[in-house]
mmCIF file of C-alpha atoms in Angstrom:
data_model
loop_
_atom_site.group_PDB
_atom_site.id
_atom_site.type_symbol
_atom_site.label_atom_id
_atom_site.label_comp_id
_atom_site.label_asym_id
_atom_site.label_seq_id
_atom_site.Cartn_x
_atom_site.Cartn_y
_atom_site.Cartn_z
ATOM 1 C CA MET A 895 27.904 16.175 2.998
ATOM 2 C CA ASN A 896 26.556 15.260 6.421
ATOM 3 C CA SER A 897 27.856 11.904 7.601
ATOM 4 C CA ILE A 898 25.610 9.452 9.424
ATOM 5 C CA ALA A 899 27.586 10.146 12.582
ATOM 6 C CA GLN A 900 26.697 13.839 12.356
ATOM 7 C CA ALA A 901 22.962 13.276 11.898
ATOM 8 C CA GLU A 902 21.907 13.267 15.530
ATOM 9 C CA THR A 903 23.927 16.419 16.207
ATOM 10 C CA LEU A 904 22.260 18.051 13.201
ATOM 11 C CA VAL A 905 18.819 17.525 14.712
ATOM 12 C CA LEU A 906 19.775 18.457 18.249
ATOM 13 C CA SER A 907 21.341 21.692 17.031
ATOM 14 C CA GLN A 908 18.076 22.794 15.417
ATOM 15 C CA PRO A 909 16.542 25.501 17.633
ATOM 16 C CA ALA A 910 12.892 25.702 18.616
ATOM 17 C CA ALA A 911 10.828 27.308 15.904
ATOM 18 C CA ASP A 912 7.381 28.694 15.245
ATOM 19 C CA LEU A 913 5.800 25.835 13.318
ATOM 20 C CA SER A 914 2.289 26.883 14.308
ATOM 21 C CA PRO A 915 0.742 26.636 10.821
ATOM 22 C CA LEU A 916 1.737 22.947 10.743
ATOM 23 C CA GLN A 917 -0.142 20.297 12.689
ATOM 24 C CA ALA A 918 1.397 16.940 11.814
ATOM 25 C CA VAL A 919 4.179 15.105 10.024
ATOM 26 C CA ILE A 920 3.386 11.708 8.505
ATOM 27 C CA PHE A 921 6.308 9.369 7.930
ATOM 28 C CA ASP A 922 6.938 6.288 5.875
ATOM 29 C CA TRP A 923 8.891 3.534 7.669
ATOM 30 C CA ALA A 924 11.556 1.594 5.702
ATOM 31 C CA GLY A 925 14.126 3.970 4.240
ATOM 32 C CA THR A 926 12.583 6.887 6.110
ATOM 33 C CA LEU A 927 12.520 6.159 9.863
ATOM 34 C CA VAL A 928 14.209 2.740 9.932
ATOM 35 C CA ASP A 929 16.258 0.484 7.664
ATOM 36 C CA PHE A 930 18.801 2.782 6.024
ATOM 37 C CA GLY A 931 18.779 1.901 2.329
ATOM 38 C CA SER A 932 15.380 0.187 2.540
ATOM 39 C CA LEU A 933 17.069 -3.203 2.429
ATOM 40 C CA ALA A 934 14.546 -5.428 4.223
ATOM 41 C CA PRO A 935 11.961 -5.768 1.441
ATOM 42 C CA THR A 936 14.354 -5.858 -1.499
ATOM 43 C CA GLN A 937 16.182 -9.147 -1.050
ATOM 44 C CA ILE A 938 12.970 -10.836 0.085
ATOM 45 C CA PHE A 939 11.296 -10.060 -3.249
ATOM 46 C CA VAL A 940 14.267 -11.658 -5.015
ATOM 47 C CA GLU A 941 14.009 -14.765 -2.828
ATOM 48 C CA ALA A 942 10.233 -15.048 -3.185
ATOM 49 C CA PHE A 943 10.400 -14.937 -6.984
ATOM 50 C CA ALA A 944 13.357 -17.330 -7.011
ATOM 51 C CA SER A 945 11.230 -19.915 -5.205
ATOM 52 C CA PHE A 946 9.104 -20.013 -8.384
ATOM 53 C CA GLY A 947 12.152 -20.279 -10.618
ATOM 54 C CA ILE A 948 11.983 -16.613 -11.630
ATOM 55 C CA THR A 949 15.116 -14.451 -11.492
ATOM 56 C CA ILE A 950 14.735 -10.761 -10.697
ATOM 57 C CA THR A 951 17.476 -8.246 -9.993
ATOM 58 C CA LEU A 952 17.743 -6.060 -6.917
ATOM 59 C CA ALA A 953 17.143 -3.048 -9.174
ATOM 60 C CA GLN A 954 13.925 -4.613 -10.482
ATOM 61 C CA ALA A 955 12.855 -5.460 -6.927
ATOM 62 C CA ARG A 956 13.348 -1.831 -5.913
ATOM 63 C CA GLY A 957 11.356 -0.424 -8.822
ATOM 64 C CA PRO A 958 7.809 -0.372 -7.377
ATOM 65 C CA MET A 959 8.931 0.238 -3.774
ATOM 66 C CA GLY A 960 6.429 2.212 -1.745
ATOM 67 C CA LEU A 961 3.398 0.302 -2.988
ATOM 68 C CA SER A 962 1.658 -2.223 -0.760
ATOM 69 C CA LYS A 963 3.476 -5.519 -1.059
ATOM 70 C CA TRP A 964 0.707 -7.294 -3.020
ATOM 71 C CA ASP A 965 0.613 -4.392 -5.481
ATOM 72 C CA HIS A 966 4.411 -4.410 -5.580
ATOM 73 C CA ILE A 967 4.447 -8.063 -6.650
ATOM 74 C CA HIS A 968 1.684 -7.410 -9.165
ATOM 75 C CA GLN A 969 3.686 -4.551 -10.664
ATOM 76 C CA LEU A 970 6.829 -6.688 -10.905
ATOM 77 C CA LEU A 971 4.885 -9.300 -12.852
ATOM 78 C CA GLN A 972 4.046 -6.624 -15.424
ATOM 79 C CA ASP A 973 7.748 -6.152 -16.142
ATOM 80 C CA GLU A 974 8.357 -7.462 -19.648
ATOM 81 C CA SER A 975 11.380 -9.605 -18.784
ATOM 82 C CA ILE A 976 9.788 -11.050 -15.651
ATOM 83 C CA ALA A 977 6.503 -11.771 -17.439
ATOM 84 C CA ALA A 978 8.473 -13.496 -20.204
ATOM 85 C CA GLN A 979 10.176 -15.747 -17.656
ATOM 86 C CA TRP A 980 6.781 -16.602 -16.186
ATOM 87 C CA GLN A 981 5.429 -17.423 -19.638
ATOM 88 C CA THR A 982 8.367 -19.735 -20.287
ATOM 89 C CA ALA A 983 8.129 -21.433 -16.899
ATOM 90 C CA PHE A 984 4.356 -21.884 -16.713
ATOM 91 C CA GLY A 985 3.125 -21.517 -20.285
ATOM 92 C CA ARG A 986 0.848 -18.566 -19.547
ATOM 93 C CA THR A 987 0.844 -14.952 -18.471
ATOM 94 C CA PRO A 988 0.787 -14.314 -14.705
ATOM 95 C CA THR A 989 -2.591 -13.876 -12.997
ATOM 96 C CA ASP A 990 -3.844 -12.410 -9.726
ATOM 97 C CA GLU A 991 -3.772 -15.929 -8.325
ATOM 98 C CA ASP A 992 -0.063 -16.024 -9.106
ATOM 99 C CA VAL A 993 0.375 -12.738 -7.258
ATOM 100 C CA ASP A 994 -1.381 -14.350 -4.296
ATOM 101 C CA ALA A 995 0.958 -17.339 -4.470
ATOM 102 C CA ILE A 996 4.130 -15.216 -4.548
ATOM 103 C CA TYR A 997 2.742 -13.009 -1.779
ATOM 104 C CA ALA A 998 2.162 -16.132 0.331
ATOM 105 C CA ARG A 999 5.844 -17.028 -0.106
ATOM 106 C CA PHE A 1000 6.960 -13.444 0.511
ATOM 107 C CA MET A 1001 5.140 -12.927 3.804
ATOM 108 C CA PRO A 1002 6.852 -15.493 6.064
ATOM 109 C CA LEU A 1003 10.231 -14.522 4.647
ATOM 110 C CA GLN A 1004 9.557 -10.838 5.331
ATOM 111 C CA ILE A 1005 8.184 -11.471 8.817
ATOM 112 C CA ALA A 1006 11.299 -13.457 9.679
ATOM 113 C CA LYS A 1007 13.688 -10.816 8.335
ATOM 114 C CA VAL A 1008 12.130 -7.436 9.120
ATOM 115 C CA GLY A 1009 13.373 -7.344 12.685
ATOM 116 C CA GLU A 1010 16.942 -7.463 11.431
ATOM 117 C CA PHE A 1011 16.342 -4.122 9.707
ATOM 118 C CA SER A 1012 14.499 -2.288 12.489
ATOM 119 C CA ALA A 1013 17.324 0.011 13.571
ATOM 120 C CA PRO A 1014 16.355 3.699 13.423
ATOM 121 C CA ILE A 1015 18.037 5.795 10.759
ATOM 122 C CA ALA A 1016 20.462 8.221 12.391
ATOM 123 C CA GLY A 1017 18.596 11.289 13.592
ATOM 124 C CA ALA A 1018 15.124 9.724 13.402
ATOM 125 C CA VAL A 1019 14.579 9.407 17.158
ATOM 126 C CA GLN A 1020 15.794 12.950 17.760
ATOM 127 C CA THR A 1021 13.616 14.295 14.938
ATOM 128 C CA LEU A 1022 10.459 12.809 16.463
ATOM 129 C CA GLN A 1023 11.445 14.259 19.833
ATOM 130 C CA TRP A 1024 11.999 17.670 18.235
ATOM 131 C CA LEU A 1025 8.621 17.548 16.470
ATOM 132 C CA ARG A 1026 6.785 16.794 19.677
ATOM 133 C CA ALA A 1027 8.651 19.573 21.447
ATOM 134 C CA GLN A 1028 7.255 21.938 18.779
ATOM 135 C CA GLY A 1029 3.724 20.629 19.424
ATOM 136 C CA LEU A 1030 3.327 18.634 16.204
ATOM 137 C CA LYS A 1031 1.645 15.245 15.971
ATOM 138 C CA VAL A 1032 3.520 12.339 14.438
ATOM 139 C CA GLY A 1033 1.766 9.930 12.094
ATOM 140 C CA SER A 1034 3.049 7.117 9.920
ATOM 141 C CA CYS A 1035 2.119 4.619 7.237
ATOM 142 C CA SER A 1036 3.828 1.811 5.381
ATOM 143 C CA GLY A 1037 3.651 -0.447 2.376
ATOM 144 C CA TYR A 1038 4.284 -3.277 4.827
ATOM 145 C CA PRO A 1039 1.265 -5.414 5.750
ATOM 146 C CA ARG A 1040 0.136 -5.215 9.371
ATOM 147 C CA GLU A 1041 1.541 -8.683 10.087
ATOM 148 C CA VAL A 1042 5.005 -7.422 9.179
ATOM 149 C CA LEU A 1043 4.608 -4.146 11.078
ATOM 150 C CA ASN A 1044 3.641 -6.149 14.163
ATOM 151 C CA GLN A 1045 7.179 -7.545 14.098
ATOM 152 C CA LEU A 1046 8.844 -4.224 13.352
ATOM 153 C CA LEU A 1047 7.023 -1.807 15.648
ATOM 154 C CA PRO A 1048 7.955 -3.252 19.069
ATOM 155 C CA GLN A 1049 11.625 -3.219 18.146
ATOM 156 C CA ALA A 1050 11.408 0.299 16.754
ATOM 157 C CA GLU A 1051 9.617 1.452 19.890
ATOM 158 C CA GLY A 1052 12.317 -0.126 22.027
ATOM 159 C CA ALA A 1053 14.844 1.967 20.124
ATOM 160 C CA GLY A 1054 12.846 5.161 20.721
ATOM 161 C CA LEU A 1055 10.558 5.396 17.694
ATOM 162 C CA LYS A 1056 6.852 5.516 18.506
ATOM 163 C CA PRO A 1057 4.608 7.642 16.253
ATOM 164 C CA ASP A 1058 1.164 8.641 17.466
ATOM 165 C CA TYR A 1059 -0.473 6.538 14.741
ATOM 166 C CA VAL A 1060 0.495 3.757 12.343
ATOM 167 C CA VAL A 1061 -1.480 2.362 9.405
ATOM 168 C CA ALA A 1062 -0.380 -0.597 7.283
ATOM 169 C CA GLY A 1063 -0.600 -1.061 3.532
ATOM 170 C CA ASP A 1064 -3.206 -3.832 3.753
ATOM 171 C CA GLU A 1065 -5.542 -2.276 6.324
ATOM 172 C CA LEU A 1066 -7.689 0.037 4.216
ATOM 173 C CA GLU A 1067 -10.385 -1.226 1.894
ATOM 174 C CA ALA A 1068 -9.784 1.742 -0.416
ATOM 175 C CA GLY A 1069 -6.213 0.576 -1.035
ATOM 176 C CA GLY A 1070 -2.698 1.851 -0.508
ATOM 177 C CA ARG A 1071 -0.222 4.027 -2.365
ATOM 178 C CA PRO A 1072 -0.098 5.939 -4.599
ATOM 179 C CA GLY A 1073 -3.651 6.692 -3.464
ATOM 180 C CA PRO A 1074 -4.066 9.176 -0.585
ATOM 181 C CA PHE A 1075 -5.864 6.778 1.726
ATOM 182 C CA MET A 1076 -3.208 5.952 4.336
ATOM 183 C CA ALA A 1077 -2.186 9.593 4.625
ATOM 184 C CA LEU A 1078 -5.825 10.603 5.068
ATOM 185 C CA ALA A 1079 -6.340 7.833 7.633
ATOM 186 C CA ASN A 1080 -3.658 9.616 9.661
ATOM 187 C CA VAL A 1081 -5.539 12.904 9.295
ATOM 188 C CA LEU A 1082 -8.674 11.295 10.714
ATOM 189 C CA ALA A 1083 -6.925 9.397 13.491
ATOM 190 C CA LEU A 1084 -4.867 12.385 14.625
ATOM 191 C CA GLY A 1085 -7.768 14.846 14.401
ATOM 192 C CA ILE A 1086 -6.036 17.183 11.954
ATOM 193 C CA GLY A 1087 -8.220 20.092 10.863
ATOM 194 C CA ASP A 1088 -6.565 20.835 7.507
ATOM 195 C CA VAL A 1089 -4.649 18.476 5.225
ATOM 196 C CA ARG A 1090 -2.555 21.447 4.107
ATOM 197 C CA ALA A 1091 -1.143 21.576 7.634
ATOM 198 C CA CYS A 1092 0.414 18.126 7.173
ATOM 199 C CA VAL A 1093 3.789 17.126 5.748
ATOM 200 C CA LYS A 1094 4.260 13.665 4.192
ATOM 201 C CA VAL A 1095 7.849 12.383 4.372
ATOM 202 C CA ASP A 1096 8.872 9.438 2.169
ATOM 203 C CA ASP A 1097 11.773 7.965 0.223
ATOM 204 C CA THR A 1098 9.710 6.586 -2.693
ATOM 205 C CA VAL A 1099 7.789 8.020 -5.625
ATOM 206 C CA PRO A 1100 4.484 6.320 -4.640
ATOM 207 C CA GLY A 1101 4.895 7.772 -1.147
ATOM 208 C CA ILE A 1102 5.349 11.279 -2.519
ATOM 209 C CA GLU A 1103 2.340 10.790 -4.810
ATOM 210 C CA GLU A 1104 0.338 9.664 -1.788
ATOM 211 C CA GLY A 1105 1.056 12.910 0.040
ATOM 212 C CA LEU A 1106 0.331 15.051 -3.011
ATOM 213 C CA ARG A 1107 -2.990 13.342 -3.658
ATOM 214 C CA ALA A 1108 -3.890 13.921 -0.019
ATOM 215 C CA GLY A 1109 -3.248 17.661 -0.467
ATOM 216 C CA MET A 1110 -0.189 17.780 1.791
ATOM 217 C CA TRP A 1111 3.291 19.200 1.672
ATOM 218 C CA THR A 1112 5.759 16.494 0.659
ATOM 219 C CA VAL A 1113 9.408 15.951 1.513
ATOM 220 C CA GLY A 1114 11.436 13.299 -0.307
ATOM 221 C CA LEU A 1115 14.445 11.576 1.237
ATOM 222 C CA SER A 1116 17.229 10.715 -1.181
ATOM 223 C CA LEU A 1117 20.304 9.247 0.519
ATOM 224 C CA SER A 1118 18.681 7.133 3.239
ATOM 225 C CA GLY A 1119 16.080 5.432 1.097
ATOM 226 C CA ASN A 1120 15.212 3.069 -1.678
ATOM 227 C CA GLU A 1121 16.407 5.235 -4.563
ATOM 228 C CA VAL A 1122 20.066 5.167 -3.473
ATOM 229 C CA GLY A 1123 19.923 1.814 -1.698
ATOM 230 C CA TYR A 1124 23.202 1.822 0.231
ATOM 231 C CA SER A 1125 23.527 -0.129 3.429
ATOM 232 C CA VAL A 1126 25.159 1.828 6.251
ATOM 233 C CA GLN A 1127 28.379 -0.077 5.628
ATOM 234 C CA GLU A 1128 28.282 0.530 1.865
ATOM 235 C CA PHE A 1129 27.663 4.224 2.392
ATOM 236 C CA ALA A 1130 30.579 4.513 4.796
ATOM 237 C CA SER A 1131 33.009 3.050 2.258
ATOM 238 C CA ALA A 1132 31.554 4.423 -0.994
ATOM 239 C CA PRO A 1133 33.566 7.028 -2.929
ATOM 240 C CA GLU A 1134 32.098 10.496 -2.479
ATOM 241 C CA GLN A 1135 31.718 11.003 -6.226
ATOM 242 C CA GLU A 1136 29.671 7.818 -6.485
ATOM 243 C CA VAL A 1137 27.501 8.848 -3.528
ATOM 244 C CA GLU A 1138 26.850 12.270 -5.005
ATOM 245 C CA ALA A 1139 25.945 10.790 -8.380
ATOM 246 C CA ARG A 1140 23.441 8.385 -6.842
ATOM 247 C CA VAL A 1141 21.947 11.082 -4.635
ATOM 248 C CA ALA A 1142 21.548 13.405 -7.632
ATOM 249 C CA VAL A 1143 19.595 10.748 -9.541
ATOM 250 C CA ALA A 1144 17.392 10.036 -6.516
ATOM 251 C CA GLU A 1145 16.760 13.731 -5.898
ATOM 252 C CA ALA A 1146 15.786 14.313 -9.526
ATOM 253 C CA LYS A 1147 13.379 11.376 -9.463
ATOM 254 C CA LEU A 1148 11.672 12.519 -6.261
ATOM 255 C CA LYS A 1149 11.421 16.121 -7.504
ATOM 256 C CA LYS A 1150 9.952 14.916 -10.800
ATOM 257 C CA ALA A 1151 7.324 13.066 -8.748
ATOM 258 C CA GLY A 1152 6.350 16.440 -7.281
ATOM 259 C CA ALA A 1153 8.124 16.567 -3.917
ATOM 260 C CA HIS A 1154 8.108 20.109 -2.585
ATOM 261 C CA TYR A 1155 11.498 19.522 -0.955
ATOM 262 C CA VAL A 1156 14.103 16.771 -1.165
ATOM 263 C CA VAL A 1157 16.740 16.235 1.535
ATOM 264 C CA ARG A 1158 19.167 13.438 2.270
ATOM 265 C CA SER A 1159 17.638 11.935 5.393
ATOM 266 C CA VAL A 1160 15.183 12.456 8.216
ATOM 267 C CA ALA A 1161 17.898 14.283 10.146
ATOM 268 C CA ASP A 1162 17.572 17.160 7.667
ATOM 269 C CA LEU A 1163 13.824 17.471 8.166
ATOM 270 C CA PRO A 1164 13.596 20.066 10.986
ATOM 271 C CA ALA A 1165 15.223 22.786 8.888
ATOM 272 C CA VAL A 1166 12.828 22.046 6.018
ATOM 273 C CA LEU A 1167 9.809 22.269 8.308
ATOM 274 C CA VAL A 1168 10.970 25.709 9.416
ATOM 275 C CA GLN A 1169 10.979 26.744 5.732
ATOM 276 C CA ILE A 1170 7.522 25.273 5.120
ATOM 277 C CA ALA A 1171 6.119 27.042 8.175
ATOM 278 C CA ALA A 1172 7.603 30.312 6.941
ATOM 279 C CA GLU A 1173 5.947 29.795 3.556
ATOM 280 C CA MET A 1174 2.616 29.177 5.257
ATOM 281 C CA HIS A 1175 3.019 32.297 7.396
ATOM 282 C CA ALA A 1176 3.482 34.149 4.106
ATOM 283 C CA GLY A 1177 0.223 32.717 2.793
ATOM 284 C CA LYS A 1178 1.586 29.907 0.620
ATOM 285 C CA MET A 1179 0.014 26.471 0.579
ATOM 286 C CA PRO A 1180 1.113 23.161 -0.981
ATOM 287 C CA PHE A 1181 -1.394 23.638 -3.816
#
């Protein structure tokens, strides 16, 4: 198992490769490029619901991760136990107006907290450098609203992460994940000639579905993301058997969603891209 400390070395040891069939890699943010364990949104959902007297668990908060945050809240309110609490508290089933109200509570909390979780995941900076050295463009998209990304991006850039394009979950009229729209917005913005020459990298099921619906190769990230949910400190002290069990569950879930490949973190991506390029040289395509 590669430790976090080994991640940067893993990327830097990857030799130059012929990735010519590929044109771009499109990344998610939390749990993929920054915020190991995708911790920033999770606790904030718990706090936002608690302000209405509704108790949700961290596991419930993680469930719809990858969706835009309004859609995430809407999905949580469809959960039977959460909807039952709402019925008890307010005497009715939750409405879109209630989603708006929770979202309004969520946003300032998330804006205030997101900067605390802006540290790049080990190997992310080196992976973007390696991609550019191979001539690939680097896109990105997020379930975060633009107002939240505006807090995150300057800090990420200061740490060495600056994709060529970023689109937020609330910026497209067509909607967000699991639809293909943010991934395709990257295709347009980056001037990519073939969606099949793109790789979507994400730690959530909606993010994988987004890439598939856009006609792209997809790579799921198990250890670093929402499905495992360790903080860096928790991962460092967790028993190996427990880590492996969690990773196995996450990997199975991402593969069931249709991911072409699943690896532990962004540091493992260069080797996968070499495999994808080889498949394309042999005439294979994502679909």
